[in-house]
Coordinates of N, CA and C in Angstrom, one line a residue:
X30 N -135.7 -155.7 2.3 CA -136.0 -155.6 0.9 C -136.7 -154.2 0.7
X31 N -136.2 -153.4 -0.3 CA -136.8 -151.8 -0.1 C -137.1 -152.2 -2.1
X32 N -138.6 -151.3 -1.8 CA -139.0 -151.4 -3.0 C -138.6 -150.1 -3.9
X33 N -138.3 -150.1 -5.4 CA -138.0 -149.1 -6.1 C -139.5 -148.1 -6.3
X34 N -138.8 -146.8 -6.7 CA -139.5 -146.0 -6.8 C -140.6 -146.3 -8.3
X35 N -141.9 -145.9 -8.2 CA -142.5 -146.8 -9.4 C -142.1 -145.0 -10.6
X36 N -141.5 -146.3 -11.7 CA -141.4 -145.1 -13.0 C -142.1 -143.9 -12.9
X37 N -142.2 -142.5 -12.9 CA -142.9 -142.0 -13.7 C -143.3 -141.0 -12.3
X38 N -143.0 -141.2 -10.9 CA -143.4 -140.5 -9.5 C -143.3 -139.6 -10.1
X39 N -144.4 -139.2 -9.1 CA -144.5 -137.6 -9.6 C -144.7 -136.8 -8.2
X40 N -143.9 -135.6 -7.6 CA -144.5 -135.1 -6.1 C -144.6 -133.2 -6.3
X41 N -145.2 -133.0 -6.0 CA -145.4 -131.5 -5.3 C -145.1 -131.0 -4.6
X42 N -144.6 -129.9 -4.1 CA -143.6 -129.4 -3.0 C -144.8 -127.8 -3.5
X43 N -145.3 -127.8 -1.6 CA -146.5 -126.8 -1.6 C -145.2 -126.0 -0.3
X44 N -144.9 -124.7 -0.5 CA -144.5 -123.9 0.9 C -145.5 -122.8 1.3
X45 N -146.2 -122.9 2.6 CA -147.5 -122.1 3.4 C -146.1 -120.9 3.8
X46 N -146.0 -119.7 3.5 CA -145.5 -118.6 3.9 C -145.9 -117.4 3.6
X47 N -146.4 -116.6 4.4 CA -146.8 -115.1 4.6 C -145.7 -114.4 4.0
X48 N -144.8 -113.9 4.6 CA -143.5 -113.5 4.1 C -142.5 -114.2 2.5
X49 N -142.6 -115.2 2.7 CA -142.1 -115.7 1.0 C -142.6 -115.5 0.4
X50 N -144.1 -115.3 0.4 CA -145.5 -115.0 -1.0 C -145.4 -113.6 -1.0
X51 N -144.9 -113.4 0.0 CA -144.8 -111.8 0.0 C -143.7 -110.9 -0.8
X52 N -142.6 -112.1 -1.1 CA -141.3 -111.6 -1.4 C -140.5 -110.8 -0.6
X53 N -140.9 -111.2 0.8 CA -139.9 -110.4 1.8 C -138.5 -111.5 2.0
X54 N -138.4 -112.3 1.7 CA -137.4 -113.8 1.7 C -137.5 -114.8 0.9
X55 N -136.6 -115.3 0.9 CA -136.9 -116.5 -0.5 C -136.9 -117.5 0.2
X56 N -137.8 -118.5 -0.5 CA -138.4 -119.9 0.0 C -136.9 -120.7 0.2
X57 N -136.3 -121.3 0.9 CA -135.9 -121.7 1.0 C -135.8 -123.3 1.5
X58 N -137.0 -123.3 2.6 CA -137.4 -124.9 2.5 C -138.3 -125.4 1.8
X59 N -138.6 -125.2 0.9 CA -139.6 -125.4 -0.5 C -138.4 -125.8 -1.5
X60 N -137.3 -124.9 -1.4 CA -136.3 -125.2 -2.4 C -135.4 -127.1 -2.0
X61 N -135.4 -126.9 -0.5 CA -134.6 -128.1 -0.4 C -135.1 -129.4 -0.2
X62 N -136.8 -129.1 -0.1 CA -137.8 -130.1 -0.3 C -137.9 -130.8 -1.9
X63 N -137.9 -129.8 -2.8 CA -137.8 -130.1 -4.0 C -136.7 -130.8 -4.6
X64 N -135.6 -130.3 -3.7 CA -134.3 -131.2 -4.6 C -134.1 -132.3 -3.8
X65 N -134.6 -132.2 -2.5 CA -134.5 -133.7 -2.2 C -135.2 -134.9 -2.7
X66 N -136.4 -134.4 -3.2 CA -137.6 -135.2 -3.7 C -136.8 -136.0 -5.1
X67 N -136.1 -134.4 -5.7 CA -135.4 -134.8 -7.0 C -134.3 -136.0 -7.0
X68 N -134.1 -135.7 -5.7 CA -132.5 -136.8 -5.5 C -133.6 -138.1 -5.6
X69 N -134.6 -138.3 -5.3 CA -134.8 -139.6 -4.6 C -135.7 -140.3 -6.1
X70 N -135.5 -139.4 -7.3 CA -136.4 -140.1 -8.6 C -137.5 -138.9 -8.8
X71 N -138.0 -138.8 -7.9 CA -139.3 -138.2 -8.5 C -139.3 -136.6 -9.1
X72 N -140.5 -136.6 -10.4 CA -140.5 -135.5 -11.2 C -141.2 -134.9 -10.4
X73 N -140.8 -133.4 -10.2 CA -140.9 -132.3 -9.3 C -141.7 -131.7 -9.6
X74 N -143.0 -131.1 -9.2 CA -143.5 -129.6 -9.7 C -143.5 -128.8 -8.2
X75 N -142.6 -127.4 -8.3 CA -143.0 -126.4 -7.6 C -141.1 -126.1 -7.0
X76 N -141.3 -125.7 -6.0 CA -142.2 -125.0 -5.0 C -143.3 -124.3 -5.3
X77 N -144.8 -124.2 -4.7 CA -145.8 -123.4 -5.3 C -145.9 -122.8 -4.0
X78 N -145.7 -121.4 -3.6 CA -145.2 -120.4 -2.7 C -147.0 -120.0 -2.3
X79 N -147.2 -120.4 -1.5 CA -148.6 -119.6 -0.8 C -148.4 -119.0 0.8
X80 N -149.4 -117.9 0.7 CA -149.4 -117.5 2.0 C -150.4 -118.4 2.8
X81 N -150.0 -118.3 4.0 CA -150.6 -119.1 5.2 C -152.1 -118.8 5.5
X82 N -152.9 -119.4 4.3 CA -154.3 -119.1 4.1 C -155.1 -120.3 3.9
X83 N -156.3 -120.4 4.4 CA -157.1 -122.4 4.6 C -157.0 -122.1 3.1
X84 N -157.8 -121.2 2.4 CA -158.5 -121.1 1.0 C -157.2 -121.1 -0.2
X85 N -156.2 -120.8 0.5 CA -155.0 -120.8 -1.0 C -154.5 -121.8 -0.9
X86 N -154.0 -122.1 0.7 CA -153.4 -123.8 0.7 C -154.6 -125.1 0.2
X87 N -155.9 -125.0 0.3 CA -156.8 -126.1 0.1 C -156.9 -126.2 -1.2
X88 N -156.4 -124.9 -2.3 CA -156.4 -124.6 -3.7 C -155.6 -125.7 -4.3
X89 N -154.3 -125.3 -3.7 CA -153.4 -125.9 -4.6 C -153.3 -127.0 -4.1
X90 N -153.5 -127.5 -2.9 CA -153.5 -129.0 -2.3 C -154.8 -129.8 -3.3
X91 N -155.8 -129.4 -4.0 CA -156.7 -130.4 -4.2 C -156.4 -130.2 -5.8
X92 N -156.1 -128.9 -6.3 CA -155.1 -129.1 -7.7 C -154.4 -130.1 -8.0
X93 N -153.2 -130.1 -6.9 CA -152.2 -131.0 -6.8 C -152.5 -132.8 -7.1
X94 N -153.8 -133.0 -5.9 CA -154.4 -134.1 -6.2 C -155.6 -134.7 -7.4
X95 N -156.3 -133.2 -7.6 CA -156.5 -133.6 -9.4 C -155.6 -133.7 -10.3
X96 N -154.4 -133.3 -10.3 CA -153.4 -133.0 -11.4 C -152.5 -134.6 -11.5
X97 N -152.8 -135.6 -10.5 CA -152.3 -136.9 -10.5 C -150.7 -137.3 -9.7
X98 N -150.6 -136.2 -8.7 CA -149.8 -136.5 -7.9 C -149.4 -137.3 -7.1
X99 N -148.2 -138.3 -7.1 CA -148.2 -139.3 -6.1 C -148.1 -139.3 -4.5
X100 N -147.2 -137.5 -4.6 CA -147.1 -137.8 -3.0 C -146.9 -135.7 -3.2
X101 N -147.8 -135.2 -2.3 CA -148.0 -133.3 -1.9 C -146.7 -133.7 -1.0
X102 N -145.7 -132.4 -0.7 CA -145.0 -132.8 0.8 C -145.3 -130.7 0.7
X103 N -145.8 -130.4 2.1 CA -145.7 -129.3 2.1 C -144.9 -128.9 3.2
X104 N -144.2 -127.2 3.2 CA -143.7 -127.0 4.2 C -143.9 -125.4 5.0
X105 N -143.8 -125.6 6.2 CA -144.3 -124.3 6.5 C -145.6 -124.3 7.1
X106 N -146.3 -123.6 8.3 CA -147.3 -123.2 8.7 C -148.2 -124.3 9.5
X107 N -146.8 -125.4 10.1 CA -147.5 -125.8 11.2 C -147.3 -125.6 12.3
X108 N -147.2 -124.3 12.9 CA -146.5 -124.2 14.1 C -147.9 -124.0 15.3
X109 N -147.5 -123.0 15.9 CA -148.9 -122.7 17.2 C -149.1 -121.3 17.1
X110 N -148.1 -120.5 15.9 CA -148.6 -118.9 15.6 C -150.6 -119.1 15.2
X111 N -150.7 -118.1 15.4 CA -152.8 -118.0 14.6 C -152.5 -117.9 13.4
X112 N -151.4 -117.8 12.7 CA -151.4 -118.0 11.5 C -150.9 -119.4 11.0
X113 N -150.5 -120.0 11.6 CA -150.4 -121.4 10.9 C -151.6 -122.1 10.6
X114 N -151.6 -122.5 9.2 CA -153.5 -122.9 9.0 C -153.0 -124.0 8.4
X115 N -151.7 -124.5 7.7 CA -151.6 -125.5 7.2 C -152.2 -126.6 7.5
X116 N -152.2 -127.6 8.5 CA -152.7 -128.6 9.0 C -153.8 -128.9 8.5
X117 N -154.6 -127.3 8.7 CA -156.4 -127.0 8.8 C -156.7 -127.1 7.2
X118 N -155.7 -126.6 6.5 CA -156.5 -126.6 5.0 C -156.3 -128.1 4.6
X119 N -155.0 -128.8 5.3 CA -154.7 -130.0 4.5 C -156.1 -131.1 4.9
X120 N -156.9 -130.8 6.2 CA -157.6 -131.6 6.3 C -158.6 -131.3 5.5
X121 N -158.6 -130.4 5.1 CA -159.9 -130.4 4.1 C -160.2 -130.8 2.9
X122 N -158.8 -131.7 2.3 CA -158.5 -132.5 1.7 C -158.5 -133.8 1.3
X123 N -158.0 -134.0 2.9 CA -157.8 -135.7 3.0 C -159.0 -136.4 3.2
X124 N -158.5 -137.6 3.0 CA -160.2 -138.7 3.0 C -159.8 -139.7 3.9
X125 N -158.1 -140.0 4.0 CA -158.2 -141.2 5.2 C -156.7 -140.6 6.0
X126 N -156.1 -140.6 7.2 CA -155.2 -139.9 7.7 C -154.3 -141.3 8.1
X127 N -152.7 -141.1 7.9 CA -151.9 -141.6 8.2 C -150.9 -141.3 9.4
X128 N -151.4 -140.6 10.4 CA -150.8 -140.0 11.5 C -149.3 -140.7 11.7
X129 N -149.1 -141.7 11.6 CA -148.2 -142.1 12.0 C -146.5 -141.6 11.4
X130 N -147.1 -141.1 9.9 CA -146.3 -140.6 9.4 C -145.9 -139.0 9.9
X131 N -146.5 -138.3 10.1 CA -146.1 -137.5 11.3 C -145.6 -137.0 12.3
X132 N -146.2 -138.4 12.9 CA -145.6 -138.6 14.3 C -144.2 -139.0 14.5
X133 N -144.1 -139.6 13.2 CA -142.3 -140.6 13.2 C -141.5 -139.2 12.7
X134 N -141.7 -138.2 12.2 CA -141.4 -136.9 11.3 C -141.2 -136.0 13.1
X135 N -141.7 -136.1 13.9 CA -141.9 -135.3 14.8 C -140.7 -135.6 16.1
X136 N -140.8 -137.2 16.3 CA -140.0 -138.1 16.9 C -138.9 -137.9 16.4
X137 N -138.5 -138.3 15.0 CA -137.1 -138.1 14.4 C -136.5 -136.6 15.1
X138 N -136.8 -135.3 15.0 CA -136.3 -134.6 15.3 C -136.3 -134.0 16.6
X139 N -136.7 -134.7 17.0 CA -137.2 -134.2 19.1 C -135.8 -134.4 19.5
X140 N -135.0 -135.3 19.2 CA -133.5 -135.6 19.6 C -132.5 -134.3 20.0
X141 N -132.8 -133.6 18.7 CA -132.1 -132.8 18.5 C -132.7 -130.9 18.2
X142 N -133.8 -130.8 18.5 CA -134.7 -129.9 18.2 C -135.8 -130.7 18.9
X143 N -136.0 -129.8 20.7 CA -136.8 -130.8 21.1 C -138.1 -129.4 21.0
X144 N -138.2 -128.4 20.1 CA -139.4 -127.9 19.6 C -140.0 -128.5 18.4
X145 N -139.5 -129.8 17.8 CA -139.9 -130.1 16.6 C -141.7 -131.0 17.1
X146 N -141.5 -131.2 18.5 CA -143.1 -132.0 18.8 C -143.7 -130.9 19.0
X147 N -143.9 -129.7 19.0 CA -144.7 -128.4 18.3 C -145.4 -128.4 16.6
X148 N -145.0 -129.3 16.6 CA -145.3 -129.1 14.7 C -146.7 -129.7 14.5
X149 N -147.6 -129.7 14.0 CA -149.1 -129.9 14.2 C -149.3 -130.1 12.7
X150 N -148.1 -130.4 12.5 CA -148.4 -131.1 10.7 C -149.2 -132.5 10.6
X151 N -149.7 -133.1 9.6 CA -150.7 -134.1 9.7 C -150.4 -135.0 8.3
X152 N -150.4 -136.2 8.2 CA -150.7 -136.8 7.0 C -151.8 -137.8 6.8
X153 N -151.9 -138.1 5.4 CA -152.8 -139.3 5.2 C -152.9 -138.7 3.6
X154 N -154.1 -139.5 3.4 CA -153.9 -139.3 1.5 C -155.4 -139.1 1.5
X155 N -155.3 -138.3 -0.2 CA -156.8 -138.0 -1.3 C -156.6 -139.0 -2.2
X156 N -157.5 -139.2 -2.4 CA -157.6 -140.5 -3.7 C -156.5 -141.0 -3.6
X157 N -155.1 -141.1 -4.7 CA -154.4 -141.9 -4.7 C -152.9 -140.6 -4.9
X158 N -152.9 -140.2 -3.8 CA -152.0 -139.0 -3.5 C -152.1 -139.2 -2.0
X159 N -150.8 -139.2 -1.6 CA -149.9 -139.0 0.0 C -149.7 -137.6 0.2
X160 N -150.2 -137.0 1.2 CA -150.2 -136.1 1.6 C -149.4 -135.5 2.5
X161 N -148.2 -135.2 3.1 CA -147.4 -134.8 4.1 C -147.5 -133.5 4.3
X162 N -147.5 -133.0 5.8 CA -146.8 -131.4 6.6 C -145.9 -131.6 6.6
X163 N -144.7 -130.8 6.4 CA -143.5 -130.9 7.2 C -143.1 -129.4 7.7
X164 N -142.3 -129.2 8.5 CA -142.5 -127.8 9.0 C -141.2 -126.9 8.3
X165 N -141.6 -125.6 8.5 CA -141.0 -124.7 7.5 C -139.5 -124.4 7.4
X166 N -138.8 -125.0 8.2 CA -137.2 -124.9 8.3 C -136.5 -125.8 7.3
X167 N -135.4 -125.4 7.2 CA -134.4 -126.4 6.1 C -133.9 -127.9 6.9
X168 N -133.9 -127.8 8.3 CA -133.8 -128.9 9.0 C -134.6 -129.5 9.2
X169 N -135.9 -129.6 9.4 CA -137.2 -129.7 9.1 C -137.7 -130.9 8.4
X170 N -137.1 -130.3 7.0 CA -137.6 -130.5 5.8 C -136.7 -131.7 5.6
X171 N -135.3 -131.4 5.9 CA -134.2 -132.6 5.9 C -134.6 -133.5 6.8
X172 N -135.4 -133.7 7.9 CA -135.4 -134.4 9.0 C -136.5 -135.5 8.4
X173 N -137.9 -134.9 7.4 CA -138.8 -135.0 7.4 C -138.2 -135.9 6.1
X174 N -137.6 -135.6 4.7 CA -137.0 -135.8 4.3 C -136.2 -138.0 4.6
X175 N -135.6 -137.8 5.6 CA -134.8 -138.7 6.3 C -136.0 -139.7 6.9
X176 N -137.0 -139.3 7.0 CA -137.9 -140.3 7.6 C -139.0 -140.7 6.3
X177 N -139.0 -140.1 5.4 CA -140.2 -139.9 4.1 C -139.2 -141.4 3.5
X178 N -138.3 -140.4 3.2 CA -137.1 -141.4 1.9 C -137.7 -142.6 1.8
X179 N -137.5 -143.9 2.9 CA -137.3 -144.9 2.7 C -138.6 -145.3 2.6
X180 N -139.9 -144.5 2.8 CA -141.0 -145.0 2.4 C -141.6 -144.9 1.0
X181 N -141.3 -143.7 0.9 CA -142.2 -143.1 -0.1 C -142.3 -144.3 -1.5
X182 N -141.3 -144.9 -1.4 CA -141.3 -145.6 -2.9 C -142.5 -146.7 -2.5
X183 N -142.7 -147.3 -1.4 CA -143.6 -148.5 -1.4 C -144.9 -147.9 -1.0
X184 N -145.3 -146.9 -0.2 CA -146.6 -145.6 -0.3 C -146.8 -145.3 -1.8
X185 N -145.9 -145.2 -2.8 CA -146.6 -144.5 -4.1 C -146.6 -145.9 -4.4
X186 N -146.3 -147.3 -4.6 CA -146.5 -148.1 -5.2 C -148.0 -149.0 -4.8
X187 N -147.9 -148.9 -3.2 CA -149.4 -149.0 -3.1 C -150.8 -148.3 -3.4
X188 N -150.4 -146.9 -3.4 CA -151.3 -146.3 -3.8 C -152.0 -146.4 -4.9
X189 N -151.0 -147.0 -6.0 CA -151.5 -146.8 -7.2 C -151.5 -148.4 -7.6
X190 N -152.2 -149.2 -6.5 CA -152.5 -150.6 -6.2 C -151.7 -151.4 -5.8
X191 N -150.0 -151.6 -5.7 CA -149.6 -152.4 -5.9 C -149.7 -153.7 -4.7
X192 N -149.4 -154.2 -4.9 CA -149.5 -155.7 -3.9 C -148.2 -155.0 -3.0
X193 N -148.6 -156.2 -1.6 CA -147.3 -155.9 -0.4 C -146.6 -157.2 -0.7
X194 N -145.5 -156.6 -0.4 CA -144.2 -157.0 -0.5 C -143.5 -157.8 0.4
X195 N -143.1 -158.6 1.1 CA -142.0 -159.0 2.1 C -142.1 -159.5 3.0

């Protein structure tokens, strides 16, 4: 039994890039994060393009969660460069951590990209906002994507109290 998406989702698509903020390249896993979000129901804001900074990503991550967002998915800046800080600003956010969603995000693509357990992205939620890393590739994002999908409808339906299901 898979639960429908509740009316009205709403997600954020945050990309951590030095170079895309920079306009040396165009976001492009920000772009395919957003239309997959779109494919799946939910009203989209962004990609919101930041460089790989604690103080710009913690900005718009805690915007995001004052602004009534159901589910942040960011992409970009979890790697093991010194400049990946993603992780680090998202924790400065969160209030309870859902690791597991991560970890299944990390798992899924080890198959086939066995650098994908490199990724030091993190989830869990603010108030009543789902928080995801995903890492900065278009496969990535599709992988991360492919593991999010079939949850996200019953994560935003609990969040925003609903009873469990099945």
């Amino acid at each position: 039994m898979s639960t429908p998406l509740p009316a009205g989702a709403r997600a954020v698509v945050v990309t951590a890039s030095n170079r895309a903020s920079a306009g040396v390249y165009e976001d492009r896993s920000g772009q395919v994060l957003a239309a997959g979000l779109r494919a799946m129901g939910f009203d989209v804001e962004g990609p919101h393009v930041r460089p790989d900074d604690v103080a710009a990503l913690t900005e718009v991550l805690r915007a995001a969660v004052a602004g009534g967002a159901d589910v942040v998915l960011t992409t970009g800046g979890t790697g093991l460069s010194p400049t990946d800080v993603t992780p680090e600003a998202t924790r400065a956010v969160l209030e309870r951590d859902a690791p597991g969603l991560a970890e299944a995000v990390r798992r899924y693509g080890e198959p086939t990209v066995p650098t994908a357990v490199l990724s030091r992205g993190v989830a869990g939620t603010a108030g009543r906002t789902l928080i995801v890393n995903l890492p900065g590739s278009t496969g990535g994002v599709r992988d991360g994507l492919a593991v999010l999908g079939p949850l996200l409808p019953h994560v935003v339906s609990q969040l925003r109290g609903g009873d469990h299901t099945g």
